[in-house]
PDB file of C-alpha atoms and ligand atoms in Angstrom:
ATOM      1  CA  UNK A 732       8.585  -0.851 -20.466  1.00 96.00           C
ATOM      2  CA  UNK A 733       8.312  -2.516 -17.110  1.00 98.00           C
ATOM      3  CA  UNK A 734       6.597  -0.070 -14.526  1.00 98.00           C
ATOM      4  CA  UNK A 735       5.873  -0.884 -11.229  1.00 99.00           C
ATOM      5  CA  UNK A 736       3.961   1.522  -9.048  1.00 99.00           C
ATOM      6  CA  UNK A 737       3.476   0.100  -5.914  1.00 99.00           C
ATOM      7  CA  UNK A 738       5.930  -1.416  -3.377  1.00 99.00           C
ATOM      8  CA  UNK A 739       7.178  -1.395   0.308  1.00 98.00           C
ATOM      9  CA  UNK A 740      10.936  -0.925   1.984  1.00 98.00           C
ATOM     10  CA  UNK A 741      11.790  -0.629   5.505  1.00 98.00           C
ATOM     11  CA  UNK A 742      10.564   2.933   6.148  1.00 98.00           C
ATOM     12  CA  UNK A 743       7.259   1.126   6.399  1.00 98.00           C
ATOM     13  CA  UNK A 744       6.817  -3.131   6.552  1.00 98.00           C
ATOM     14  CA  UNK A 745       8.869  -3.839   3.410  1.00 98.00           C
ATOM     15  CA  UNK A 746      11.769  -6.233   4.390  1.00 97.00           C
ATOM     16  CA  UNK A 747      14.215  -4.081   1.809  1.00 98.00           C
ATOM     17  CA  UNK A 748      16.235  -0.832   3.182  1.00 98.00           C
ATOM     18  CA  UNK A 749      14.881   1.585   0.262  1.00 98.00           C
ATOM     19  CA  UNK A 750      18.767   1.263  -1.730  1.00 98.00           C
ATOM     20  CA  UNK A 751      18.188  -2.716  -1.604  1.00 98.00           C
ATOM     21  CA  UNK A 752      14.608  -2.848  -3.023  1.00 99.00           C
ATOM     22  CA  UNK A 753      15.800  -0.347  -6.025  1.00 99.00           C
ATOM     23  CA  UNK A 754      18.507  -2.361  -7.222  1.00 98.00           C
ATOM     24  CA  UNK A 755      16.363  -5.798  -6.604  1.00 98.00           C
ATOM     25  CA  UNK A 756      13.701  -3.965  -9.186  1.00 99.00           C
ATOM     26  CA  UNK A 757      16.735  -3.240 -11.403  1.00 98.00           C
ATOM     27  CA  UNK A 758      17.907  -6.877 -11.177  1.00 98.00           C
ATOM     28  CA  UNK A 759      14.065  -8.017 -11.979  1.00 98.00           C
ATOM     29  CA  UNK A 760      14.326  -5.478 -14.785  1.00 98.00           C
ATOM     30  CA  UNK A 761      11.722  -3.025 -13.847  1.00 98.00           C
ATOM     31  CA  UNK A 762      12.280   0.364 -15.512  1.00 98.00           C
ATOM     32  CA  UNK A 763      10.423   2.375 -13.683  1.00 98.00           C
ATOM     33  CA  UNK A 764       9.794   2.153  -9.759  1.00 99.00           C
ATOM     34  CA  UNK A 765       7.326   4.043  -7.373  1.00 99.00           C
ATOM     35  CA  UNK A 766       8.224   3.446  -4.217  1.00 99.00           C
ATOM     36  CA  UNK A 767       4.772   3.761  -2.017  1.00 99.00           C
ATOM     37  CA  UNK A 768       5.614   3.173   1.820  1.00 98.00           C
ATOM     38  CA  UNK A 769       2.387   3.112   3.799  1.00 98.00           C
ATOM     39  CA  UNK A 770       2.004   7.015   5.444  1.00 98.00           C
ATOM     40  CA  UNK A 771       5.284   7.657   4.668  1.00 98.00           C
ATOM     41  CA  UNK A 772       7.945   9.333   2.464  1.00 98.00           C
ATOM     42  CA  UNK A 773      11.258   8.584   4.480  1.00 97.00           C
ATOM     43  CA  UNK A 774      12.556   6.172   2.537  1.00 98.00           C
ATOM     44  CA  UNK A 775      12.860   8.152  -0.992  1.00 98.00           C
ATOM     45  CA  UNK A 776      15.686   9.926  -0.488  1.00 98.00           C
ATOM     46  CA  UNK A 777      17.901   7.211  -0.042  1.00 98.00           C
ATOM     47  CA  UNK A 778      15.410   5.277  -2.924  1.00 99.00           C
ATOM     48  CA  UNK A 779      16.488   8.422  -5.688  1.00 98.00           C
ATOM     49  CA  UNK A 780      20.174   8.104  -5.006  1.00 98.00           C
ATOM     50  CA  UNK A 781      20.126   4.149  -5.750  1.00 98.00           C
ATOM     51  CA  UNK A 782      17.461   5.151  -8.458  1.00 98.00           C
ATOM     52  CA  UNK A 783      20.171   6.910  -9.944  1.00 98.00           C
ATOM     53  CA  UNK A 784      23.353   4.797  -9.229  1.00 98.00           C
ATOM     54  CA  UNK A 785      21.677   1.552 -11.615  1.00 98.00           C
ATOM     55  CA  UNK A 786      19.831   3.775 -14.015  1.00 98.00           C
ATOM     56  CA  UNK A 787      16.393   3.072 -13.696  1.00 98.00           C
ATOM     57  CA  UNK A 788      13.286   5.726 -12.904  1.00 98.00           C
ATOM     58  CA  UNK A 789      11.963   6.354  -9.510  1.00 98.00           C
ATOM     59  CA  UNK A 790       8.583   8.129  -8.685  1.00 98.00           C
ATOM     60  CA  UNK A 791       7.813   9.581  -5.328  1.00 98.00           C
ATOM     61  CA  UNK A 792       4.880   7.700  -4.274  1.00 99.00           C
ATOM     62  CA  UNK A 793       2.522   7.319  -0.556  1.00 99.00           C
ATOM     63  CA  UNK A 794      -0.033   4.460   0.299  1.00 99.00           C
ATOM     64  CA  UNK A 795      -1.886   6.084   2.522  1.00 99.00           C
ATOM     65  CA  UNK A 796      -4.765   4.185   4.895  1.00 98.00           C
ATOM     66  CA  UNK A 797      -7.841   5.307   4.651  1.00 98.00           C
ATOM     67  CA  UNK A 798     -11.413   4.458   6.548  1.00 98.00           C
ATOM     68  CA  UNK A 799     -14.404   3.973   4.208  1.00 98.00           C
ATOM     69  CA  UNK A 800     -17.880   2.871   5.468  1.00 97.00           C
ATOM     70  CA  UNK A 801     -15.465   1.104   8.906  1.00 95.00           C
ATOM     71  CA  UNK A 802     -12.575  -0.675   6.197  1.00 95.00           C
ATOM     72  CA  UNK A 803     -10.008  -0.205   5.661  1.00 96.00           C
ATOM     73  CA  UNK A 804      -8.637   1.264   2.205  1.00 98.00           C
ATOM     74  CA  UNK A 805      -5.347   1.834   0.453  1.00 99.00           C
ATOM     75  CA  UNK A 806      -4.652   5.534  -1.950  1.00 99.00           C
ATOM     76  CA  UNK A 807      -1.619   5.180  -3.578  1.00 99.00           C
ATOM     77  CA  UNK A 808      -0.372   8.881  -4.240  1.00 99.00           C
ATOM     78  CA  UNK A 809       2.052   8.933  -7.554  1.00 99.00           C
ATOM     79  CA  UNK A 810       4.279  11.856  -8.254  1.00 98.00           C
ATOM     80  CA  UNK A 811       3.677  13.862  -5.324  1.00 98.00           C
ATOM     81  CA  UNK A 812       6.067  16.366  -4.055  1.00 98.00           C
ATOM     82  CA  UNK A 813       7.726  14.425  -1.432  1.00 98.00           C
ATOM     83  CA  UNK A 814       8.854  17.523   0.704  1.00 98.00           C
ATOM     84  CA  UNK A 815       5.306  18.949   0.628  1.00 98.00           C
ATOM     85  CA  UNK A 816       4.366  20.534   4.250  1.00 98.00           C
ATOM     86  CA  UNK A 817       0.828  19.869   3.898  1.00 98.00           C
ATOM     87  CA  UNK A 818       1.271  16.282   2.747  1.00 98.00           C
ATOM     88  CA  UNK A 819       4.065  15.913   5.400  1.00 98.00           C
ATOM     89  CA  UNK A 820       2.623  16.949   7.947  1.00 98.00           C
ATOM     90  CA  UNK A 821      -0.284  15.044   7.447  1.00 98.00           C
ATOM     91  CA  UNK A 822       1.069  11.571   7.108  1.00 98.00           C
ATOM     92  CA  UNK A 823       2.858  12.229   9.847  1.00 98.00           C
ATOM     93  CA  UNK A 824      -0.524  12.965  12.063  1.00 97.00           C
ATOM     94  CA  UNK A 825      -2.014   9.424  10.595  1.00 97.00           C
ATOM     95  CA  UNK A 826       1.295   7.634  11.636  1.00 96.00           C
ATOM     96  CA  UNK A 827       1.000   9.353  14.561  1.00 94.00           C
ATOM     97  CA  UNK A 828      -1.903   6.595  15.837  1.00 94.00           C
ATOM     98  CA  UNK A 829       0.046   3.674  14.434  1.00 97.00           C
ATOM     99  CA  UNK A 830       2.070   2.901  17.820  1.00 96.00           C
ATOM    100  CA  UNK A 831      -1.156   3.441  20.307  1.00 96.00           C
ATOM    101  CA  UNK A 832      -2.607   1.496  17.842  1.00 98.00           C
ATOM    102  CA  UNK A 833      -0.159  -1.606  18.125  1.00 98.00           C
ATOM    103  CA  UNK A 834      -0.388  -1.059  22.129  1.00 98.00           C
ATOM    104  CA  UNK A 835      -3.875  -2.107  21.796  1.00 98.00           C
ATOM    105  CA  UNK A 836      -3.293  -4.715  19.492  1.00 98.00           C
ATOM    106  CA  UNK A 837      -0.625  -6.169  21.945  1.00 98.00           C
ATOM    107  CA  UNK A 838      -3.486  -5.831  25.107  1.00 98.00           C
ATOM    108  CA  UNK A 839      -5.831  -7.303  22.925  1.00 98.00           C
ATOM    109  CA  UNK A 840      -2.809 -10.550  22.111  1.00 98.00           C
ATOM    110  CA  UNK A 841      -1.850 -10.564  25.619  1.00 98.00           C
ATOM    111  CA  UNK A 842      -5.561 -11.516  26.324  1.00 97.00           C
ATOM    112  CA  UNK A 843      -5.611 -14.363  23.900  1.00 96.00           C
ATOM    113  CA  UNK A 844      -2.890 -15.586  25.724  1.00 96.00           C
ATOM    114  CA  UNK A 845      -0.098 -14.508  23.160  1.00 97.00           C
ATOM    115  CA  UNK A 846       2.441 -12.121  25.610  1.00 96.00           C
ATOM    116  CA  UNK A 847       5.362  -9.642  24.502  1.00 97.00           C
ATOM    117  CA  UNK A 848       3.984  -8.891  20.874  1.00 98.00           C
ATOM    118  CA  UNK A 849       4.197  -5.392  20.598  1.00 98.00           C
ATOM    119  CA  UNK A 850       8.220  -5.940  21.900  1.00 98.00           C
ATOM    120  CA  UNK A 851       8.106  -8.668  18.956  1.00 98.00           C
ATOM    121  CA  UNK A 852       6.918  -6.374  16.172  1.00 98.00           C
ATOM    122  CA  UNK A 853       8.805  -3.460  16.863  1.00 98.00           C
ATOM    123  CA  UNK A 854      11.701  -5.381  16.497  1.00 97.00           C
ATOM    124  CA  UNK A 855      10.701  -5.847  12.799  1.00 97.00           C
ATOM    125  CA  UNK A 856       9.907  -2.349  12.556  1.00 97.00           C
ATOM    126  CA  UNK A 857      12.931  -0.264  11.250  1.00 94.00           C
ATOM    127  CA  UNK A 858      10.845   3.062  12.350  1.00 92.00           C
ATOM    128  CA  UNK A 859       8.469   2.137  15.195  1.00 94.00           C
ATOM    129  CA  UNK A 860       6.267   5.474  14.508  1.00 95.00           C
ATOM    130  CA  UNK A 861       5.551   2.928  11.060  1.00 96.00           C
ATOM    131  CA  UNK A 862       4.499  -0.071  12.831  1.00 98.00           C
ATOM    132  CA  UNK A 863       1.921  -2.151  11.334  1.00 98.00           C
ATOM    133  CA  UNK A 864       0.022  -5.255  11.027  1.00 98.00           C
ATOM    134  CA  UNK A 865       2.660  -7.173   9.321  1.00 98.00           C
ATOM    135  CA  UNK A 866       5.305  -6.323  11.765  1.00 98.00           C
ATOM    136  CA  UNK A 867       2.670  -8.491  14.432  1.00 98.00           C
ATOM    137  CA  UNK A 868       2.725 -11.463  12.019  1.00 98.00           C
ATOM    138  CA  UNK A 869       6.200 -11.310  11.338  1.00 97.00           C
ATOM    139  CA  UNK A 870       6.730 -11.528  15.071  1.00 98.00           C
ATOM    140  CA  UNK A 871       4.287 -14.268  15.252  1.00 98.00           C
ATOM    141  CA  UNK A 872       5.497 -16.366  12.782  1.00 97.00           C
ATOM    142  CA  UNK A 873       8.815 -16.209  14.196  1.00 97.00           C
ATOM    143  CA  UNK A 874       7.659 -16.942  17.345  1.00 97.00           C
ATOM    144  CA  UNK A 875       6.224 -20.183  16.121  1.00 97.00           C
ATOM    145  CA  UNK A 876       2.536 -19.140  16.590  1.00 97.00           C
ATOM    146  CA  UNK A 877       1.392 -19.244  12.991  1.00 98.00           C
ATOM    147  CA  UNK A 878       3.566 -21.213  10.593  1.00 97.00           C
ATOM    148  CA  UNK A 879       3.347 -18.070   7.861  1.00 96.00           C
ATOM    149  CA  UNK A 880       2.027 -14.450   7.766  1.00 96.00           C
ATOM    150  CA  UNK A 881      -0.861 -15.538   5.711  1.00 96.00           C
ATOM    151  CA  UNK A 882      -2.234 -17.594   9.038  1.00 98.00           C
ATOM    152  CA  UNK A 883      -1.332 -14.890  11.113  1.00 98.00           C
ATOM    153  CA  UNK A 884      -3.782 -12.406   9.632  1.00 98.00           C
ATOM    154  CA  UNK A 885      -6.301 -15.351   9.435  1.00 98.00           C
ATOM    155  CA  UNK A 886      -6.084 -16.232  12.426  1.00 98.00           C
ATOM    156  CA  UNK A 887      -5.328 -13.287  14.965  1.00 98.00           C
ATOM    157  CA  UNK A 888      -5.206  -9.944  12.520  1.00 98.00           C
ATOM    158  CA  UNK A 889      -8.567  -9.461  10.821  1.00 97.00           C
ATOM    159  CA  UNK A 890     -11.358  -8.230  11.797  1.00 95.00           C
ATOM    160  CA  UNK A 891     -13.215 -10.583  14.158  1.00 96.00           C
ATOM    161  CA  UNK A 892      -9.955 -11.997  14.846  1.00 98.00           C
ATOM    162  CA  UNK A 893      -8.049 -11.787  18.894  1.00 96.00           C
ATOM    163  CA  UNK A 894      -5.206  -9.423  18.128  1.00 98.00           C
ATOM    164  CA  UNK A 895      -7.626  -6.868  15.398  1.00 98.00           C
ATOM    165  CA  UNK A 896      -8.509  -3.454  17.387  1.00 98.00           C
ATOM    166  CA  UNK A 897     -10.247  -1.042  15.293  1.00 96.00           C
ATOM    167  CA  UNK A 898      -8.518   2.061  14.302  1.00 97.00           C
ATOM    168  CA  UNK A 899      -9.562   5.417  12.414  1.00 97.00           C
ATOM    169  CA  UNK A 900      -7.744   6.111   9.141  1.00 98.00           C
ATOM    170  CA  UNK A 901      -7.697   8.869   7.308  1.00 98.00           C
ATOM    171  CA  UNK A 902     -10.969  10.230   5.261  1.00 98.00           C
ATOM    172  CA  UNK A 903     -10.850   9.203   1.586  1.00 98.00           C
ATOM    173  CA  UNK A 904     -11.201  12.555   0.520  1.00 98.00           C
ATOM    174  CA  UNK A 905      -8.791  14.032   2.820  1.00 98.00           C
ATOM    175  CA  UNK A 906      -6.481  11.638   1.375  1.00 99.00           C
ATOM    176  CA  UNK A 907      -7.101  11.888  -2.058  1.00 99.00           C
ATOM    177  CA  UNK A 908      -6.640  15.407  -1.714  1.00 98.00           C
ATOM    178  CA  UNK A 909      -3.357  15.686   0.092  1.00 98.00           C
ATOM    179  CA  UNK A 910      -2.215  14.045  -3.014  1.00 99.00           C
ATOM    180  CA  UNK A 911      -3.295  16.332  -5.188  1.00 98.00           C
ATOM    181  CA  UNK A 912      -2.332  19.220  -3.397  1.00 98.00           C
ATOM    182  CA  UNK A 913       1.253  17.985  -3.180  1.00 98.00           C
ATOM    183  CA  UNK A 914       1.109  17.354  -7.136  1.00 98.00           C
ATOM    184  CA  UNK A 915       0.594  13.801  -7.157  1.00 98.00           C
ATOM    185  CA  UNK A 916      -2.303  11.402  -8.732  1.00 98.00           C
ATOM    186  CA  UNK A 917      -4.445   9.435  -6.654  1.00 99.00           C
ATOM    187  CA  UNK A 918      -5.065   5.559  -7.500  1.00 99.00           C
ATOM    188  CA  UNK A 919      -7.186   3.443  -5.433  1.00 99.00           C
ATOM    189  CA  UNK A 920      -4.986   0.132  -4.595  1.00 99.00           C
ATOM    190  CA  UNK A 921      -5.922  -3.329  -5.124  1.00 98.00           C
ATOM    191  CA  UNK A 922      -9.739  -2.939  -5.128  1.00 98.00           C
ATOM    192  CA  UNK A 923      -9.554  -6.665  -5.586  1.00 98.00           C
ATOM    193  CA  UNK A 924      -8.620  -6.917  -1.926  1.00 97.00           C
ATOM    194  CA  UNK A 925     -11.816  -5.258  -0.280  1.00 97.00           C
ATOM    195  CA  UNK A 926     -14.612  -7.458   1.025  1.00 95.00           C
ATOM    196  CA  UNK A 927     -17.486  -5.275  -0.664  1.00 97.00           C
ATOM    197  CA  UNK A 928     -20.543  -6.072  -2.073  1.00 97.00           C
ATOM    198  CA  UNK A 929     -20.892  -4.786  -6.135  1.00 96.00           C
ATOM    199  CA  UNK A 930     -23.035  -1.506  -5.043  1.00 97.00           C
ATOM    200  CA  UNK A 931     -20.753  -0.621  -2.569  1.00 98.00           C
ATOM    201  CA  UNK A 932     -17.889  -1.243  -4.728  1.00 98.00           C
ATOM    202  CA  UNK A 933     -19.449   1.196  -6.890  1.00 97.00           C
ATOM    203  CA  UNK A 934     -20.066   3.879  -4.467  1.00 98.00           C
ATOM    204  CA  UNK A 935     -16.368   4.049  -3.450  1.00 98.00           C
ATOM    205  CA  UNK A 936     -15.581   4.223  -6.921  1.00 98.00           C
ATOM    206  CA  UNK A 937     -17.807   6.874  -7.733  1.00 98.00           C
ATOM    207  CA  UNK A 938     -16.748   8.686  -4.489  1.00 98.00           C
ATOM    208  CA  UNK A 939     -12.947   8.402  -5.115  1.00 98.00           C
ATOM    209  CA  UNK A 940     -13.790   9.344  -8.567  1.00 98.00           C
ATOM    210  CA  UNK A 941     -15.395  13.146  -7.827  1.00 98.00           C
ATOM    211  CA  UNK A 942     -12.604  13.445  -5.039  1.00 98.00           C
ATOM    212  CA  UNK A 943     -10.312  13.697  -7.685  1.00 98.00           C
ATOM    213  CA  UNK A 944      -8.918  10.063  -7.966  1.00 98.00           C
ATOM    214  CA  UNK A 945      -6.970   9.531 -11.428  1.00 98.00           C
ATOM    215  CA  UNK A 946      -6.521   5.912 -11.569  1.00 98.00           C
ATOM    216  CA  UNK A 947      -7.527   2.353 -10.052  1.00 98.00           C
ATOM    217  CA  UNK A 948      -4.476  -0.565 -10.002  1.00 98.00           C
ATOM    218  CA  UNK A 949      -5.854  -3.233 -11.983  1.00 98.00           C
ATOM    219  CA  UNK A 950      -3.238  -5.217 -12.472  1.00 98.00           C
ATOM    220  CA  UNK A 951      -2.225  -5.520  -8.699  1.00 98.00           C
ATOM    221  CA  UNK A 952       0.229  -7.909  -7.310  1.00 98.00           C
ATOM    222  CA  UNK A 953      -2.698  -9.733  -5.593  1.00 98.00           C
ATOM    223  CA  UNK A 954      -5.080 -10.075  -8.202  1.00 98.00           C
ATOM    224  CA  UNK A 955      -6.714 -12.636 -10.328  1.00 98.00           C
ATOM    225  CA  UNK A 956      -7.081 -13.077 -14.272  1.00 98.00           C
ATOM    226  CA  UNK A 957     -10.896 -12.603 -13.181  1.00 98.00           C
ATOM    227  CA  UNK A 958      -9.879  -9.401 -11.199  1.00 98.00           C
ATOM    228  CA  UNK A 959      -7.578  -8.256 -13.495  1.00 98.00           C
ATOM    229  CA  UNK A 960      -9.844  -8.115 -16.379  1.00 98.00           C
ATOM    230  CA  UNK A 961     -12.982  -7.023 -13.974  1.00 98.00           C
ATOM    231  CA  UNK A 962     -11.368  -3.770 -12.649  1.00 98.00           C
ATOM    232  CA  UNK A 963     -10.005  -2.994 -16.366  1.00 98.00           C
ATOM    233  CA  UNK A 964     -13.609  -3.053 -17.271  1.00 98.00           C
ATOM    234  CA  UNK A 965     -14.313  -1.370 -13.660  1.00 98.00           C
ATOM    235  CA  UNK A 966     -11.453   1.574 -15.087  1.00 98.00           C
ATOM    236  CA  UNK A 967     -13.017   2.597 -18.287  1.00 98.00           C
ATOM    237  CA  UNK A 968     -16.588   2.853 -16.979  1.00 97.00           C
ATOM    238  CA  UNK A 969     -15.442   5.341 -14.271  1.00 97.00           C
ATOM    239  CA  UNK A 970     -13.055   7.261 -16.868  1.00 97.00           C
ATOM    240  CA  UNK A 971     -10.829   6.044 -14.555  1.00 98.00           C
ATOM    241  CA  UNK A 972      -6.546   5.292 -15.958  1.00 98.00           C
ATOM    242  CA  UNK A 973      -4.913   1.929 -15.294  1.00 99.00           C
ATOM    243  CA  UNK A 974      -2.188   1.210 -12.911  1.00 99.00           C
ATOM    244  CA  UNK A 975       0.021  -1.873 -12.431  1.00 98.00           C
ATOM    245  CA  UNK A 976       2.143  -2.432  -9.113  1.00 98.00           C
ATOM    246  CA  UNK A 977       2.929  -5.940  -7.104  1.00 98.00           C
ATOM    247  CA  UNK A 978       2.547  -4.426  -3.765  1.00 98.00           C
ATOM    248  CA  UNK A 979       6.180  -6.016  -2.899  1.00 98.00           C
ATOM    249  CA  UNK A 980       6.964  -6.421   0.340  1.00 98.00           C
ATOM    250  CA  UNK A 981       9.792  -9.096   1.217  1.00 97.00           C
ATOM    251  CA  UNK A 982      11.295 -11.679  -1.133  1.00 97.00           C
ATOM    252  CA  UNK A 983       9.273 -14.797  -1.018  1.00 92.00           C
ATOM    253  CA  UNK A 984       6.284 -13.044   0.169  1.00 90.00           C
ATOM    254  CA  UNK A 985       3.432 -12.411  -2.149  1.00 92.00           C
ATOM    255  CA  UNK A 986       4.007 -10.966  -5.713  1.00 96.00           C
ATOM    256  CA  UNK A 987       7.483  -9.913  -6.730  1.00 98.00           C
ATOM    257  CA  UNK A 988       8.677  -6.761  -8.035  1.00 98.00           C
ATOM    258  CA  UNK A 989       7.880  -6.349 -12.115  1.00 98.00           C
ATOM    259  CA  UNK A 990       5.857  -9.030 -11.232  1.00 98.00           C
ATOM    260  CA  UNK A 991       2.464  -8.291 -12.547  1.00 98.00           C
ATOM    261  CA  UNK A 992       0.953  -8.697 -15.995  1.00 98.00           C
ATOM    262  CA  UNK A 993       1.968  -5.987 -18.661  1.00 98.00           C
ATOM    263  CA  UNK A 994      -1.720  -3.987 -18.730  1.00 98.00           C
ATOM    264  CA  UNK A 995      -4.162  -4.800 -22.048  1.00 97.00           C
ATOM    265  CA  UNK A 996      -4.992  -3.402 -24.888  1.00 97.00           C
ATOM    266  CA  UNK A 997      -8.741  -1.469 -23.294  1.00 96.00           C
ATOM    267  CA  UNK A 998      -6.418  -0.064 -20.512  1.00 98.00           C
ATOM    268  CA  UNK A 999      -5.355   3.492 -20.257  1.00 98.00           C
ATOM    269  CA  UNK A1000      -2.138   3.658 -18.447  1.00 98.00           C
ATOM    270  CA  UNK A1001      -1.823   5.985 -15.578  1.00 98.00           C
ATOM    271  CA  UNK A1002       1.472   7.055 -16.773  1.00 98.00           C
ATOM    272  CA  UNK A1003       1.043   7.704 -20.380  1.00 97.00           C
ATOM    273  CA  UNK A1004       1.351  11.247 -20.679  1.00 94.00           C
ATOM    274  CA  UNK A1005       4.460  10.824 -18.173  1.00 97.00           C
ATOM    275  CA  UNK A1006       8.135  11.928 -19.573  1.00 92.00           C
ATOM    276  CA  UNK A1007       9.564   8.633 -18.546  1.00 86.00           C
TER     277      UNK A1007
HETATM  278  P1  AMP B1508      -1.709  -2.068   8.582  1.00 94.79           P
HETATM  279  O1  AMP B1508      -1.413  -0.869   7.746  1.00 94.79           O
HETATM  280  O2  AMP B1508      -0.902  -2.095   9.841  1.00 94.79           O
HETATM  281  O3  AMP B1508      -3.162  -2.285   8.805  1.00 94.79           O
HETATM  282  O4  AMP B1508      -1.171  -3.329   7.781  1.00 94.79           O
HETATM  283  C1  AMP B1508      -1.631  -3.573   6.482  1.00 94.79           C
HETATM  284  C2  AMP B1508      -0.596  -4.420   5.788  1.00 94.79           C
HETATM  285  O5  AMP B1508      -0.686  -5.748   6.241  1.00 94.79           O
HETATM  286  C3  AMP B1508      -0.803  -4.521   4.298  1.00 94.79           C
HETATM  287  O6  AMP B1508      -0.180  -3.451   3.652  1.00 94.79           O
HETATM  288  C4  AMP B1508      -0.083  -5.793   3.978  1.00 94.79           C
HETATM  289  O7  AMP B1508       1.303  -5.564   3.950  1.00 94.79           O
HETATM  290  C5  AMP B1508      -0.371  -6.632   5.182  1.00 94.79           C
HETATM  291  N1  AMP B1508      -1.513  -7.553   5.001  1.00 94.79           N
HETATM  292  C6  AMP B1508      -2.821  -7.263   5.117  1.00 94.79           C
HETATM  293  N2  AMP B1508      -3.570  -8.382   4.945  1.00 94.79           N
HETATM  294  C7  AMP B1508      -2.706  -9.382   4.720  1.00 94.79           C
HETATM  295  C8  AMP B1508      -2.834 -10.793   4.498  1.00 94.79           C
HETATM  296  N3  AMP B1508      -4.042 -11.386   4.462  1.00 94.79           N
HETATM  297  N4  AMP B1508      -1.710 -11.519   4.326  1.00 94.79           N
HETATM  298  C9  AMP B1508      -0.495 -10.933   4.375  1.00 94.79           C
HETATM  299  N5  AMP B1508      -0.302  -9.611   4.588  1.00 94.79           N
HETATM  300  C10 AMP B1508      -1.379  -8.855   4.757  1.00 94.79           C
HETATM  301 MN1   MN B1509       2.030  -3.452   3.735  1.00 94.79          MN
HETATM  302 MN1   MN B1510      -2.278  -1.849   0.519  1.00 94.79          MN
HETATM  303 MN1   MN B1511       1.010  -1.764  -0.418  1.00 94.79          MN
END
């Protein structure tokens, strides 16, 4: 069974209209797909109804940002009730700084001597009130800045970096609890990705843990053997179930759909007491 819990379409800064990215998943052979736009559910409807057309499962999934100790961190919300008001509502408050927030990125560009961005990435961005990072570095690369997105968040989108402006994400446990209230499970994403130090590390998993977080992906998309096998260890010390997803975005960027590893043996899968 090839699940997949974790990918992007156009209703957030996937390259894939939601119908496009199911049947690619199909294609790849993945039987079951979450589709997990960042702060957003638009794209599911139209993600069920291709779901259905080429016969493979679809879960109603959220990545939603979240600030932790000034970093940023993903929640991945599985299963939730996608017409929730409480869970609408409040992705659509966080989503709701996304465009102010890409004005100031585009100030903070223009400054650096890079003009017009924020006209550049919205013209990547299918639904502006979703535009993000990766919208920028699309823009950039395409503009001949940066030769791929990887240099353009190295060089002008991370912290430290000219075009990076600090913005306020949602609280983890705010987050992990508009999951839970809108039925879903919440699974920390690529913990791989963070820059923290092993206590803090720790901390956030303990933290996510009593918030009511189900699951950690360990076998991410971006991940390593090394990380792969550390946050399967990481999973089972917290009581914590397994998740696999490759975080798919665009098709020759980063991991592809069905991509990752199958889990091991010491993992719990998040979905094993699902009716799939
Ligand atoms: P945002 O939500 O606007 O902060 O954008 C975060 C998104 O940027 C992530 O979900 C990834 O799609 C993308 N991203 C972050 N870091 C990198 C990186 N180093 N290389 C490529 N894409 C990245
Ligand atoms: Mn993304
Ligand atoms: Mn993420
Ligand atoms: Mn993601």
């Amino acid at each position: 069974m090839n699940v997949d819990l974790h990918c992007h379409s156009t209703a957030s800064d996937g390259a894939l209209a939601p119908a496009a990215l199911v049947r690619r998943a199909a294609e790849r052979g993945v039987d079951v797909l979450a589709l997990t736009d960042h702060d957003q559910l638009d794209g599911l409807a139209e993600a069920h109804e291709a779901a259905h057309a080429v016969g493979i499962g679809l879960v109603d999934g959220v990545e939603i940002s979240v600030t932790w100790r000034g970093q940023s961190v993903h929640v991945l919300g599985l299963r939730v009730d996608r017409r929730h008001p409480g869970l609408v509502a409040a992705l659509a408050a966080l989503r709701g700084g996304r465009l102010e927030r890409a004005q100031r990125m585009a100030s903070a560009l223009t400054a650096a001597g890079i003009r017009d961005s924020l006209e550049g990435a919205l013209g990547y961005a299918v639904n502006p009130a979703s535009v993000g990072r990766l919208h920028f570095a699309r823009h950039l690369v395409a503009s001949g800045v940066v030769a791929d997105a990887k240099a353009a968040f190295r060089h002008y989108l991370v912290p430290g970096k000219p075009g990076y402006v600090a913005h306020q994400w949602a609280a983890l446990t705010d987050a992990v609890r508009w999951i839970r209230v809108a039925g879903g499970q919440a699974v920390l994403a690529h913990p791989g990705r963070y820059a923290l130090s092993a206590g803090a590390l720790h901390d956030l998993l303990g933290q996510f843990r009593v918030a009511g977080g189900e699951g950690i992906e360990v076998n991410a998309g971006s991940h390593s053997t090394d990380q792969r096998s550390r946050f399967a260890s990481l999973a089972l010390h917290y009581g914590l179930a397994a998740s696999r997803g490759s975080d798919f975005h665009a098709p020759g960027e980063g991991a592809e759909l069905g991509g990752p590893p199958a889990l091991g043996p010491r993992s719990r899968p998040l979905w094993q007491h699902w009716a799939l």
